[in-house]
Amino acid sequence: MKMELIQPFINAADAVLSQGLQGSTKVGNLTMEEDAYRRKGVAGMIALTGDIEGRIILDLEPPTAVRVASHYAGADLPESDSLVKETIFELANQVVGNAVCALNDQGFHFRVHPPLLLTSQEGDKTSEDTEALMICFETPMGNVFMNVALRYNRKRLADHAAMGA
Amino acid sequence: MEQFSPVKRSKDGQPVRYLIVDDSVFARKNLARMIESFGGQVAAEAGDGLTAISEFDRTHPDIVLMDITMPQMEGIEAAERIVQAHPEARIVMVSSVGYQENIVAALQRGARHFVQKPVKPEVLYEVIKYVLGEDGAVATAAAAGV
């Protein structure tokens, strides 16, 4: 997976998290995921289709998710509160939306799908042309993990090129 | 949350009434808190474009804050349908997907403005004052009872 696809998501997550959590964030470990995705806690997945396709997962361990959601809500929330899940969904939406804007400026076109809650412990195994990168953001409220698996939709890109030729 | 000088309706001095449309409960609550800090009132909420249309017909809000990516009917189509039926409707798109194509499509189909998520309260406040124009008035401290 090319870094040019990943960088907008890193930038967007950094901006959204540091603004929302009102503290500095640090990009920690980056690791390539070759095996099936293993959920850490409260995880929201957003699919992208278009010139680039794949999915982005934002995943927080339960205590971190509760701290983050409580911060946004302005009140202590129990882990069972549906707002915890909603908060992670909305953060994922904001990260993906902002990253997609940057990629759109580079000429890529997408459709962003509504977020889905990941409930199974394991996701699909990544394939050769859809490698996944796991990025850890260290925030004042705990670690936020973002798993990005994207690939170029060669047919769509070829169609665009043919139309432009 | 920071408090702003209340924005009232010029015609009767009443709070500005808002319809908040977003499939995220979190986003709706967040916007509702901002609206309250602007001295406004939430007239109704909707989680998709279809419900937004019926809630607009029912409540006739002064301003609609409309997300784009939603189930059933997306925000741009809902905005267009509302404006077709109510040309005076003031719709502000509020979305994280703020690329030029979306902004242009929304404005061409009747939205008055666009605010990118994550929403900064001070940005939304200025946009609301701009969209209300002469129909909105910022209350002075004395008039607001501060």
PDB file of C-alpha atoms in Angstrom:
ATOM      1  CA  MET A   1       0.000   0.000   0.000  1.00  0.00           C
ATOM      2  CA  LYS A   2       1.417   3.339  -1.001  1.00  0.00           C
ATOM      3  CA  MET A   3       2.218   5.935   1.618  1.00  0.00           C
ATOM      4  CA  GLU A   4       0.475   8.581  -0.500  1.00  0.00           C
ATOM      5  CA  LEU A   5      -2.784   6.788   0.332  1.00  0.00           C
ATOM      6  CA  ILE A   6      -2.026   6.477   4.032  1.00  0.00           C
ATOM      7  CA  GLN A   7      -0.629   9.907   4.810  1.00  0.00           C
ATOM      8  CA  PRO A   8      -3.947  11.806   4.454  1.00  0.00           C
ATOM      9  CA  PHE A   9      -5.525   9.433   6.989  1.00  0.00           C
ATOM     10  CA  ILE A  10      -2.664   9.922   9.446  1.00  0.00           C
ATOM     11  CA  ASN A  11      -2.873  13.700   9.062  1.00  0.00           C
ATOM     12  CA  ALA A  12      -6.656  13.680   9.435  1.00  0.00           C
ATOM     13  CA  ALA A  13      -6.626  11.450  12.517  1.00  0.00           C
ATOM     14  CA  ASP A  14      -3.918  13.573  14.109  1.00  0.00           C
ATOM     15  CA  ALA A  15      -5.928  16.760  13.479  1.00  0.00           C
ATOM     16  CA  VAL A  16      -9.315  15.355  14.542  1.00  0.00           C
ATOM     17  CA  LEU A  17      -7.969  13.722  17.711  1.00  0.00           C
ATOM     18  CA  SER A  18      -5.825  16.639  18.837  1.00  0.00           C
ATOM     19  CA  GLN A  19      -8.678  19.097  18.261  1.00  0.00           C
ATOM     20  CA  GLY A  20     -11.362  16.942  19.827  1.00  0.00           C
ATOM     21  CA  LEU A  21      -9.367  15.715  22.798  1.00  0.00           C
ATOM     22  CA  GLN A  22      -7.764  19.122  23.340  1.00  0.00           C
ATOM     23  CA  GLY A  23      -4.277  17.770  23.742  1.00  0.00           C
ATOM     24  CA  SER A  24      -1.330  16.810  21.627  1.00  0.00           C
ATOM     25  CA  THR A  25      -1.310  13.427  19.944  1.00  0.00           C
ATOM     26  CA  LYS A  26       1.735  11.482  18.894  1.00  0.00           C
ATOM     27  CA  VAL A  27       1.942   8.976  16.102  1.00  0.00           C
ATOM     28  CA  GLY A  28       3.308   5.822  17.715  1.00  0.00           C
ATOM     29  CA  ASN A  29       3.874   2.414  16.202  1.00  0.00           C
ATOM     30  CA  LEU A  30       3.127   1.694  12.554  1.00  0.00           C
ATOM     31  CA  THR A  31       2.853  -1.979  11.738  1.00  0.00           C
ATOM     32  CA  MET A  32       1.844  -3.910   8.649  1.00  0.00           C
ATOM     33  CA  GLU A  33      -0.976  -6.353   9.296  1.00  0.00           C
ATOM     34  CA  GLU A  34      -0.718  -9.544   7.344  1.00  0.00           C
ATOM     35  CA  ASP A  35      -3.099 -11.661   9.370  1.00  0.00           C
ATOM     36  CA  ALA A  36      -6.787 -11.205  10.002  1.00  0.00           C
ATOM     37  CA  TYR A  37      -7.737  -8.068  11.897  1.00  0.00           C
ATOM     38  CA  ARG A  38      -8.116  -8.607  15.646  1.00  0.00           C
ATOM     39  CA  ARG A  39     -10.418  -6.150  17.346  1.00  0.00           C
ATOM     40  CA  LYS A  40      -9.107  -4.434  20.476  1.00  0.00           C
ATOM     41  CA  GLY A  41     -12.342  -2.991  21.854  1.00  0.00           C
ATOM     42  CA  VAL A  42     -14.911  -0.564  20.460  1.00  0.00           C
ATOM     43  CA  ALA A  43     -14.256  -0.551  16.725  1.00  0.00           C
ATOM     44  CA  GLY A  44     -16.013   1.343  13.945  1.00  0.00           C
ATOM     45  CA  MET A  45     -15.358   0.451  10.322  1.00  0.00           C
ATOM     46  CA  ILE A  46     -15.977   2.712   7.327  1.00  0.00           C
ATOM     47  CA  ALA A  47     -15.868   1.381   3.786  1.00  0.00           C
ATOM     48  CA  LEU A  48     -14.761   3.423   0.795  1.00  0.00           C
ATOM     49  CA  THR A  49     -15.654   2.683  -2.807  1.00  0.00           C
ATOM     50  CA  GLY A  50     -14.560   4.503  -5.927  1.00  0.00           C
ATOM     51  CA  ASP A  51     -11.132   5.199  -7.393  1.00  0.00           C
ATOM     52  CA  ILE A  52      -9.641   3.811  -4.195  1.00  0.00           C
ATOM     53  CA  GLU A  53     -11.460   1.158  -2.251  1.00  0.00           C
ATOM     54  CA  GLY A  54     -11.095  -0.557   1.061  1.00  0.00           C
ATOM     55  CA  ARG A  55     -11.840   0.191   4.669  1.00  0.00           C
ATOM     56  CA  ILE A  56     -10.664   2.106   7.690  1.00  0.00           C
ATOM     57  CA  ILE A  57     -11.154   0.870  11.246  1.00  0.00           C
ATOM     58  CA  LEU A  58     -10.895   3.076  14.305  1.00  0.00           C
ATOM     59  CA  ASP A  59     -10.446   0.898  17.372  1.00  0.00           C
ATOM     60  CA  LEU A  60     -10.150   1.840  21.045  1.00  0.00           C
ATOM     61  CA  GLU A  61      -9.758  -0.376  24.069  1.00  0.00           C
ATOM     62  CA  PRO A  62     -12.958  -0.131  26.167  1.00  0.00           C
ATOM     63  CA  PRO A  63     -11.560   2.065  28.991  1.00  0.00           C
ATOM     64  CA  THR A  64     -10.091   4.485  26.418  1.00  0.00           C
ATOM     65  CA  ALA A  65     -13.348   4.562  24.446  1.00  0.00           C
ATOM     66  CA  VAL A  66     -15.268   5.422  27.625  1.00  0.00           C
ATOM     67  CA  ARG A  67     -12.801   8.193  28.540  1.00  0.00           C
ATOM     68  CA  VAL A  68     -12.978   9.684  25.039  1.00  0.00           C
ATOM     69  CA  ALA A  69     -16.789   9.507  24.852  1.00  0.00           C
ATOM     70  CA  SER A  70     -17.138  10.979  28.354  1.00  0.00           C
ATOM     71  CA  HIS A  71     -14.859  13.832  27.368  1.00  0.00           C
ATOM     72  CA  TYR A  72     -17.041  14.676  24.366  1.00  0.00           C
ATOM     73  CA  ALA A  73     -20.280  14.219  26.319  1.00  0.00           C
ATOM     74  CA  GLY A  74     -19.063  16.415  29.153  1.00  0.00           C
ATOM     75  CA  ALA A  75     -20.178  13.766  31.670  1.00  0.00           C
ATOM     76  CA  ASP A  76     -19.028  10.354  32.865  1.00  0.00           C
ATOM     77  CA  LEU A  77     -20.580   7.647  30.709  1.00  0.00           C
ATOM     78  CA  PRO A  78     -20.853   3.952  31.581  1.00  0.00           C
ATOM     79  CA  GLU A  79     -19.249   1.492  29.162  1.00  0.00           C
ATOM     80  CA  SER A  80     -22.710   0.225  28.239  1.00  0.00           C
ATOM     81  CA  ASP A  81     -23.894   3.647  27.024  1.00  0.00           C
ATOM     82  CA  SER A  82     -24.609   3.664  23.289  1.00  0.00           C
ATOM     83  CA  LEU A  83     -22.988   7.092  23.087  1.00  0.00           C
ATOM     84  CA  VAL A  84     -19.600   5.404  23.526  1.00  0.00           C
ATOM     85  CA  LYS A  85     -20.072   3.531  20.250  1.00  0.00           C
ATOM     86  CA  GLU A  86     -21.599   6.602  18.582  1.00  0.00           C
ATOM     87  CA  THR A  87     -18.613   8.712  19.559  1.00  0.00           C
ATOM     88  CA  ILE A  88     -16.166   6.286  17.984  1.00  0.00           C
ATOM     89  CA  PHE A  89     -18.313   6.153  14.834  1.00  0.00           C
ATOM     90  CA  GLU A  90     -18.366   9.916  14.552  1.00  0.00           C
ATOM     91  CA  LEU A  91     -14.633  10.202  15.117  1.00  0.00           C
ATOM     92  CA  ALA A  92     -14.089   7.609  12.385  1.00  0.00           C
ATOM     93  CA  ASN A  93     -16.403   9.576  10.102  1.00  0.00           C
ATOM     94  CA  GLN A  94     -14.511  12.779  10.712  1.00  0.00           C
ATOM     95  CA  VAL A  95     -11.123  11.172  10.121  1.00  0.00           C
ATOM     96  CA  VAL A  96     -12.244   9.495   6.905  1.00  0.00           C
ATOM     97  CA  GLY A  97     -14.121  12.564   5.689  1.00  0.00           C
ATOM     98  CA  ASN A  98     -11.146  14.846   6.178  1.00  0.00           C
ATOM     99  CA  ALA A  99      -8.727  12.372   4.577  1.00  0.00           C
ATOM    100  CA  VAL A 100     -11.013  11.862   1.611  1.00  0.00           C
ATOM    101  CA  CYS A 101     -11.096  15.634   1.074  1.00  0.00           C
ATOM    102  CA  ALA A 102      -7.317  15.650   0.756  1.00  0.00           C
ATOM    103  CA  LEU A 103      -7.359  12.687  -1.660  1.00  0.00           C
ATOM    104  CA  ASN A 104     -10.171  14.289  -3.633  1.00  0.00           C
ATOM    105  CA  ASP A 105      -7.961  17.341  -4.112  1.00  0.00           C
ATOM    106  CA  GLN A 106      -5.472  14.935  -5.746  1.00  0.00           C
ATOM    107  CA  GLY A 107      -8.149  13.836  -8.209  1.00  0.00           C
ATOM    108  CA  PHE A 108      -9.491  10.668  -6.566  1.00  0.00           C
ATOM    109  CA  HIS A 109     -13.236  10.211  -6.279  1.00  0.00           C
ATOM    110  CA  PHE A 110     -14.999   8.138  -3.608  1.00  0.00           C
ATOM    111  CA  ARG A 111     -18.144   7.225  -1.881  1.00  0.00           C
ATOM    112  CA  VAL A 112     -17.908   7.075   1.911  1.00  0.00           C
ATOM    113  CA  HIS A 113     -20.270   4.538   3.459  1.00  0.00           C
ATOM    114  CA  PRO A 114     -21.892   4.894   6.898  1.00  0.00           C
ATOM    115  CA  PRO A 115     -19.876   3.346   9.746  1.00  0.00           C
ATOM    116  CA  LEU A 116     -20.437  -0.212  10.911  1.00  0.00           C
ATOM    117  CA  LEU A 117     -19.745  -1.597  14.361  1.00  0.00           C
ATOM    118  CA  LEU A 118     -17.255  -4.443  14.340  1.00  0.00           C
ATOM    119  CA  THR A 119     -18.562  -7.099  16.651  1.00  0.00           C
ATOM    120  CA  SER A 120     -16.545 -10.181  15.790  1.00  0.00           C
ATOM    121  CA  GLN A 121     -13.140 -10.611  17.380  1.00  0.00           C
ATOM    122  CA  GLU A 122     -11.491 -11.240  14.012  1.00  0.00           C
ATOM    123  CA  GLY A 123     -11.988  -9.545  10.657  1.00  0.00           C
ATOM    124  CA  ASP A 124     -11.124 -10.627   7.146  1.00  0.00           C
ATOM    125  CA  LYS A 125      -7.589 -11.561   6.331  1.00  0.00           C
ATOM    126  CA  THR A 126      -5.928  -8.887   4.244  1.00  0.00           C
ATOM    127  CA  SER A 127      -5.067  -9.882   0.698  1.00  0.00           C
ATOM    128  CA  GLU A 128      -1.930  -9.232  -1.283  1.00  0.00           C
ATOM    129  CA  ASP A 129      -3.328  -6.170  -2.994  1.00  0.00           C
ATOM    130  CA  THR A 130      -5.081  -4.874   0.126  1.00  0.00           C
ATOM    131  CA  GLU A 131      -2.382  -4.744   2.752  1.00  0.00           C
ATOM    132  CA  ALA A 132      -3.391  -3.158   6.029  1.00  0.00           C
ATOM    133  CA  LEU A 133      -1.411  -0.687   8.048  1.00  0.00           C
ATOM    134  CA  MET A 134      -2.049  -0.295  11.765  1.00  0.00           C
ATOM    135  CA  ILE A 135      -1.213   3.100  13.210  1.00  0.00           C
ATOM    136  CA  CYS A 136      -1.267   3.838  16.923  1.00  0.00           C
ATOM    137  CA  PHE A 137      -2.019   7.396  18.042  1.00  0.00           C
ATOM    138  CA  GLU A 138      -0.930   8.148  21.580  1.00  0.00           C
ATOM    139  CA  THR A 139      -3.407  10.618  23.066  1.00  0.00           C
ATOM    140  CA  PRO A 140      -3.850  12.042  26.583  1.00  0.00           C
ATOM    141  CA  MET A 141      -6.777   9.620  27.014  1.00  0.00           C
ATOM    142  CA  GLY A 142      -5.077   6.486  25.795  1.00  0.00           C
ATOM    143  CA  ASN A 143      -4.116   4.855  22.535  1.00  0.00           C
ATOM    144  CA  VAL A 144      -6.324   5.128  19.452  1.00  0.00           C
ATOM    145  CA  PHE A 145      -5.665   2.511  16.782  1.00  0.00           C
ATOM    146  CA  MET A 146      -6.395   3.083  13.118  1.00  0.00           C
ATOM    147  CA  ASN A 147      -6.235   0.220  10.664  1.00  0.00           C
ATOM    148  CA  VAL A 148      -6.145   1.285   7.019  1.00  0.00           C
ATOM    149  CA  ALA A 149      -6.552  -1.193   4.153  1.00  0.00           C
ATOM    150  CA  LEU A 150      -6.923   0.443   0.758  1.00  0.00           C
ATOM    151  CA  ARG A 151      -6.115  -0.337  -2.828  1.00  0.00           C
ATOM    152  CA  TYR A 152      -6.397   1.435  -6.147  1.00  0.00           C
ATOM    153  CA  ASN A 153      -9.422   0.485  -8.189  1.00  0.00           C
ATOM    154  CA  ARG A 154      -7.445  -0.058 -11.385  1.00  0.00           C
ATOM    155  CA  LYS A 155     -10.494  -0.364 -13.621  1.00  0.00           C
ATOM    156  CA  ARG A 156     -11.938   2.976 -12.485  1.00  0.00           C
ATOM    157  CA  LEU A 157      -8.572   4.697 -12.775  1.00  0.00           C
ATOM    158  CA  ALA A 158      -8.101   3.236 -16.261  1.00  0.00           C
ATOM    159  CA  ASP A 159     -11.575   4.483 -17.228  1.00  0.00           C
ATOM    160  CA  HIS A 160     -10.701   7.986 -15.995  1.00  0.00           C
ATOM    161  CA  ALA A 161      -7.417   7.878 -17.921  1.00  0.00           C
ATOM    162  CA  ALA A 162      -9.213   6.741 -21.085  1.00  0.00           C
ATOM    163  CA  MET A 163     -11.730   9.563 -20.771  1.00  0.00           C
ATOM    164  CA  GLY A 164      -8.972  12.081 -20.201  1.00  0.00           C
ATOM    165  CA  ALA A 165      -6.920  10.811 -23.167  1.00  0.00           C
TER     166      ALA A 165
ATOM    167  CA  MET B   1     -18.552  25.107  26.310  1.00  0.00           C
ATOM    168  CA  GLU B   2     -17.873  28.727  25.436  1.00  0.00           C
ATOM    169  CA  GLN B   3     -20.933  30.984  25.600  1.00  0.00           C
ATOM    170  CA  PHE B   4     -21.763  33.275  22.706  1.00  0.00           C
ATOM    171  CA  SER B   5     -23.911  36.386  22.523  1.00  0.00           C
ATOM    172  CA  PRO B   6     -27.382  34.971  21.822  1.00  0.00           C
ATOM    173  CA  VAL B   7     -28.630  35.174  18.254  1.00  0.00           C
ATOM    174  CA  LYS B   8     -32.377  35.855  18.185  1.00  0.00           C
ATOM    175  CA  ARG B   9     -34.958  36.188  15.437  1.00  0.00           C
ATOM    176  CA  SER B  10     -35.249  39.854  14.425  1.00  0.00           C
ATOM    177  CA  LYS B  11     -39.000  39.704  13.853  1.00  0.00           C
ATOM    178  CA  ASP B  12     -40.015  38.643  17.369  1.00  0.00           C
ATOM    179  CA  GLY B  13     -36.859  38.383  19.495  1.00  0.00           C
ATOM    180  CA  GLN B  14     -37.470  34.666  20.024  1.00  0.00           C
ATOM    181  CA  PRO B  15     -34.687  32.047  19.956  1.00  0.00           C
ATOM    182  CA  VAL B  16     -33.671  30.786  16.530  1.00  0.00           C
ATOM    183  CA  ARG B  17     -35.176  27.311  15.985  1.00  0.00           C
ATOM    184  CA  TYR B  18     -33.056  24.564  14.465  1.00  0.00           C
ATOM    185  CA  LEU B  19     -33.637  21.209  12.840  1.00  0.00           C
ATOM    186  CA  ILE B  20     -30.581  18.982  13.334  1.00  0.00           C
ATOM    187  CA  VAL B  21     -30.148  16.178  10.808  1.00  0.00           C
ATOM    188  CA  ASP B  22     -27.410  13.609  11.347  1.00  0.00           C
ATOM    189  CA  ASP B  23     -27.413   9.828  11.587  1.00  0.00           C
ATOM    190  CA  SER B  24     -24.983  10.061  14.498  1.00  0.00           C
ATOM    191  CA  VAL B  25     -26.617  10.609  17.891  1.00  0.00           C
ATOM    192  CA  PHE B  26     -23.248  11.848  19.079  1.00  0.00           C
ATOM    193  CA  ALA B  27     -23.104  14.494  16.342  1.00  0.00           C
ATOM    194  CA  ARG B  28     -26.684  15.605  17.045  1.00  0.00           C
ATOM    195  CA  LYS B  29     -25.964  16.023  20.754  1.00  0.00           C
ATOM    196  CA  ASN B  30     -22.784  17.908  20.000  1.00  0.00           C
ATOM    197  CA  LEU B  31     -24.592  20.317  17.649  1.00  0.00           C
ATOM    198  CA  ALA B  32     -27.464  20.718  20.125  1.00  0.00           C
ATOM    199  CA  ARG B  33     -24.997  21.813  22.805  1.00  0.00           C
ATOM    200  CA  MET B  34     -23.502  24.377  20.441  1.00  0.00           C
ATOM    201  CA  ILE B  35     -26.953  25.678  19.495  1.00  0.00           C
ATOM    202  CA  GLU B  36     -27.830  26.134  23.147  1.00  0.00           C
ATOM    203  CA  SER B  37     -24.611  28.082  23.666  1.00  0.00           C
ATOM    204  CA  PHE B  38     -25.757  30.370  20.799  1.00  0.00           C
ATOM    205  CA  GLY B  39     -29.091  30.971  22.570  1.00  0.00           C
ATOM    206  CA  GLY B  40     -30.966  28.812  20.039  1.00  0.00           C
ATOM    207  CA  GLN B  41     -33.560  26.095  20.413  1.00  0.00           C
ATOM    208  CA  VAL B  42     -33.692  22.610  18.900  1.00  0.00           C
ATOM    209  CA  ALA B  43     -37.080  22.346  17.168  1.00  0.00           C
ATOM    210  CA  ALA B  44     -36.510  18.756  16.012  1.00  0.00           C
ATOM    211  CA  GLU B  45     -33.903  16.144  15.178  1.00  0.00           C
ATOM    212  CA  ALA B  46     -33.741  13.613  12.363  1.00  0.00           C
ATOM    213  CA  GLY B  47     -31.408  10.713  11.637  1.00  0.00           C
ATOM    214  CA  ASP B  48     -31.899  10.536   7.861  1.00  0.00           C
ATOM    215  CA  GLY B  49     -32.960  12.661   4.916  1.00  0.00           C
ATOM    216  CA  LEU B  50     -36.510  11.340   4.651  1.00  0.00           C
ATOM    217  CA  THR B  51     -37.273  12.082   8.293  1.00  0.00           C
ATOM    218  CA  ALA B  52     -35.678  15.508   7.840  1.00  0.00           C
ATOM    219  CA  ILE B  53     -38.231  16.384   5.167  1.00  0.00           C
ATOM    220  CA  SER B  54     -41.185  15.424   7.337  1.00  0.00           C
ATOM    221  CA  GLU B  55     -39.704  17.145  10.389  1.00  0.00           C
ATOM    222  CA  PHE B  56     -39.176  20.318   8.366  1.00  0.00           C
ATOM    223  CA  ASP B  57     -42.823  20.253   7.261  1.00  0.00           C
ATOM    224  CA  ARG B  58     -43.918  19.715  10.853  1.00  0.00           C
ATOM    225  CA  THR B  59     -41.736  22.275  12.640  1.00  0.00           C
ATOM    226  CA  HIS B  60     -40.744  24.932  10.049  1.00  0.00           C
ATOM    227  CA  PRO B  61     -37.365  25.675  11.668  1.00  0.00           C
ATOM    228  CA  ASP B  62     -35.392  28.833  11.007  1.00  0.00           C
ATOM    229  CA  ILE B  63     -32.243  26.860  10.168  1.00  0.00           C
ATOM    230  CA  VAL B  64     -31.491  23.259   9.206  1.00  0.00           C
ATOM    231  CA  LEU B  65     -28.097  21.744  10.025  1.00  0.00           C
ATOM    232  CA  MET B  66     -27.788  18.815   7.626  1.00  0.00           C
ATOM    233  CA  ASP B  67     -25.232  16.007   7.435  1.00  0.00           C
ATOM    234  CA  ILE B  68     -24.455  14.521   4.006  1.00  0.00           C
ATOM    235  CA  THR B  69     -23.698  10.821   4.410  1.00  0.00           C
ATOM    236  CA  MET B  70     -26.812   9.235   5.903  1.00  0.00           C
ATOM    237  CA  PRO B  71     -28.877   6.087   5.392  1.00  0.00           C
ATOM    238  CA  GLN B  72     -32.137   6.047   3.364  1.00  0.00           C
ATOM    239  CA  MET B  73     -31.686   9.488   1.824  1.00  0.00           C
ATOM    240  CA  GLU B  74     -28.482  11.516   1.793  1.00  0.00           C
ATOM    241  CA  GLY B  75     -28.368  15.104   2.955  1.00  0.00           C
ATOM    242  CA  ILE B  76     -27.894  16.805  -0.398  1.00  0.00           C
ATOM    243  CA  GLU B  77     -31.010  15.188  -1.868  1.00  0.00           C
ATOM    244  CA  ALA B  78     -33.014  15.989   1.275  1.00  0.00           C
ATOM    245  CA  ALA B  79     -31.820  19.607   1.109  1.00  0.00           C
ATOM    246  CA  GLU B  80     -32.911  19.865  -2.511  1.00  0.00           C
ATOM    247  CA  ARG B  81     -36.362  18.469  -1.771  1.00  0.00           C
ATOM    248  CA  ILE B  82     -36.864  20.785   1.194  1.00  0.00           C
ATOM    249  CA  VAL B  83     -35.815  23.851  -0.803  1.00  0.00           C
ATOM    250  CA  GLN B  84     -38.057  22.857  -3.725  1.00  0.00           C
ATOM    251  CA  ALA B  85     -41.039  22.810  -1.370  1.00  0.00           C
ATOM    252  CA  HIS B  86     -39.875  25.712   0.814  1.00  0.00           C
ATOM    253  CA  PRO B  87     -37.628  28.104  -1.159  1.00  0.00           C
ATOM    254  CA  GLU B  88     -37.110  30.201   1.972  1.00  0.00           C
ATOM    255  CA  ALA B  89     -35.502  27.289   3.855  1.00  0.00           C
ATOM    256  CA  ARG B  90     -32.049  28.001   5.219  1.00  0.00           C
ATOM    257  CA  ILE B  91     -29.974  24.846   5.111  1.00  0.00           C
ATOM    258  CA  VAL B  92     -26.375  24.602   6.287  1.00  0.00           C
ATOM    259  CA  MET B  93     -24.580  21.394   5.355  1.00  0.00           C
ATOM    260  CA  VAL B  94     -22.421  20.020   8.169  1.00  0.00           C
ATOM    261  CA  SER B  95     -20.214  17.187   7.032  1.00  0.00           C
ATOM    262  CA  SER B  96     -16.759  15.723   7.338  1.00  0.00           C
ATOM    263  CA  VAL B  97     -16.794  15.036   3.589  1.00  0.00           C
ATOM    264  CA  GLY B  98     -16.056  18.616   2.616  1.00  0.00           C
ATOM    265  CA  TYR B  99     -14.449  18.333  -0.775  1.00  0.00           C
ATOM    266  CA  GLN B 100     -15.228  20.795  -3.487  1.00  0.00           C
ATOM    267  CA  GLU B 101     -17.499  18.469  -5.458  1.00  0.00           C
ATOM    268  CA  ASN B 102     -19.783  17.969  -2.465  1.00  0.00           C
ATOM    269  CA  ILE B 103     -19.802  21.622  -1.504  1.00  0.00           C
ATOM    270  CA  VAL B 104     -20.683  22.733  -5.032  1.00  0.00           C
ATOM    271  CA  ALA B 105     -23.394  20.065  -5.344  1.00  0.00           C
ATOM    272  CA  ALA B 106     -24.923  21.109  -2.031  1.00  0.00           C
ATOM    273  CA  LEU B 107     -24.913  24.803  -2.880  1.00  0.00           C
ATOM    274  CA  GLN B 108     -26.303  24.182  -6.377  1.00  0.00           C
ATOM    275  CA  ARG B 109     -29.143  22.190  -4.885  1.00  0.00           C
ATOM    276  CA  GLY B 110     -30.213  24.818  -2.396  1.00  0.00           C
ATOM    277  CA  ALA B 111     -27.947  24.743   0.656  1.00  0.00           C
ATOM    278  CA  ARG B 112     -26.860  28.157   1.880  1.00  0.00           C
ATOM    279  CA  HIS B 113     -23.510  27.225   3.425  1.00  0.00           C
ATOM    280  CA  PHE B 114     -21.156  24.397   4.316  1.00  0.00           C
ATOM    281  CA  VAL B 115     -19.354  23.678   7.594  1.00  0.00           C
ATOM    282  CA  GLN B 116     -16.660  21.028   7.797  1.00  0.00           C
ATOM    283  CA  LYS B 117     -16.560  18.547  10.692  1.00  0.00           C
ATOM    284  CA  PRO B 118     -15.137  18.521  13.281  1.00  0.00           C
ATOM    285  CA  VAL B 119     -17.265  21.610  13.853  1.00  0.00           C
ATOM    286  CA  LYS B 120     -15.658  24.524  15.612  1.00  0.00           C
ATOM    287  CA  PRO B 121     -18.373  26.403  17.575  1.00  0.00           C
ATOM    288  CA  GLU B 122     -16.983  29.800  16.629  1.00  0.00           C
ATOM    289  CA  VAL B 123     -17.131  28.882  12.921  1.00  0.00           C
ATOM    290  CA  LEU B 124     -20.708  27.597  13.130  1.00  0.00           C
ATOM    291  CA  TYR B 125     -21.740  30.711  15.072  1.00  0.00           C
ATOM    292  CA  GLU B 126     -20.420  33.004  12.337  1.00  0.00           C
ATOM    293  CA  VAL B 127     -22.035  30.901   9.604  1.00  0.00           C
ATOM    294  CA  ILE B 128     -25.402  31.040  11.361  1.00  0.00           C
ATOM    295  CA  LYS B 129     -25.241  34.826  11.702  1.00  0.00           C
ATOM    296  CA  TYR B 130     -24.319  35.076   8.023  1.00  0.00           C
ATOM    297  CA  VAL B 131     -27.088  32.730   6.866  1.00  0.00           C
ATOM    298  CA  LEU B 132     -29.733  34.463   8.973  1.00  0.00           C
ATOM    299  CA  GLY B 133     -28.696  37.859   7.641  1.00  0.00           C
ATOM    300  CA  GLU B 134     -31.189  40.528   8.584  1.00  0.00           C
ATOM    301  CA  ASP B 135     -33.553  37.925  10.018  1.00  0.00           C
ATOM    302  CA  GLY B 136     -31.179  37.332  12.907  1.00  0.00           C
ATOM    303  CA  ALA B 137     -29.966  39.737  15.547  1.00  0.00           C
ATOM    304  CA  VAL B 138     -27.197  39.321  18.068  1.00  0.00           C
ATOM    305  CA  ALA B 139     -28.614  40.275  21.449  1.00  0.00           C
ATOM    306  CA  THR B 140     -26.642  42.826  23.413  1.00  0.00           C
ATOM    307  CA  ALA B 141     -25.542  41.843  26.914  1.00  0.00           C
ATOM    308  CA  ALA B 142     -28.282  44.013  28.461  1.00  0.00           C
ATOM    309  CA  ALA B 143     -30.998  42.658  26.178  1.00  0.00           C
ATOM    310  CA  ALA B 144     -29.840  39.118  26.828  1.00  0.00           C
ATOM    311  CA  GLY B 145     -30.156  39.716  30.559  1.00  0.00           C
ATOM    312  CA  VAL B 146     -26.470  39.060  31.199  1.00  0.00           C
TER     313      VAL B 146
END
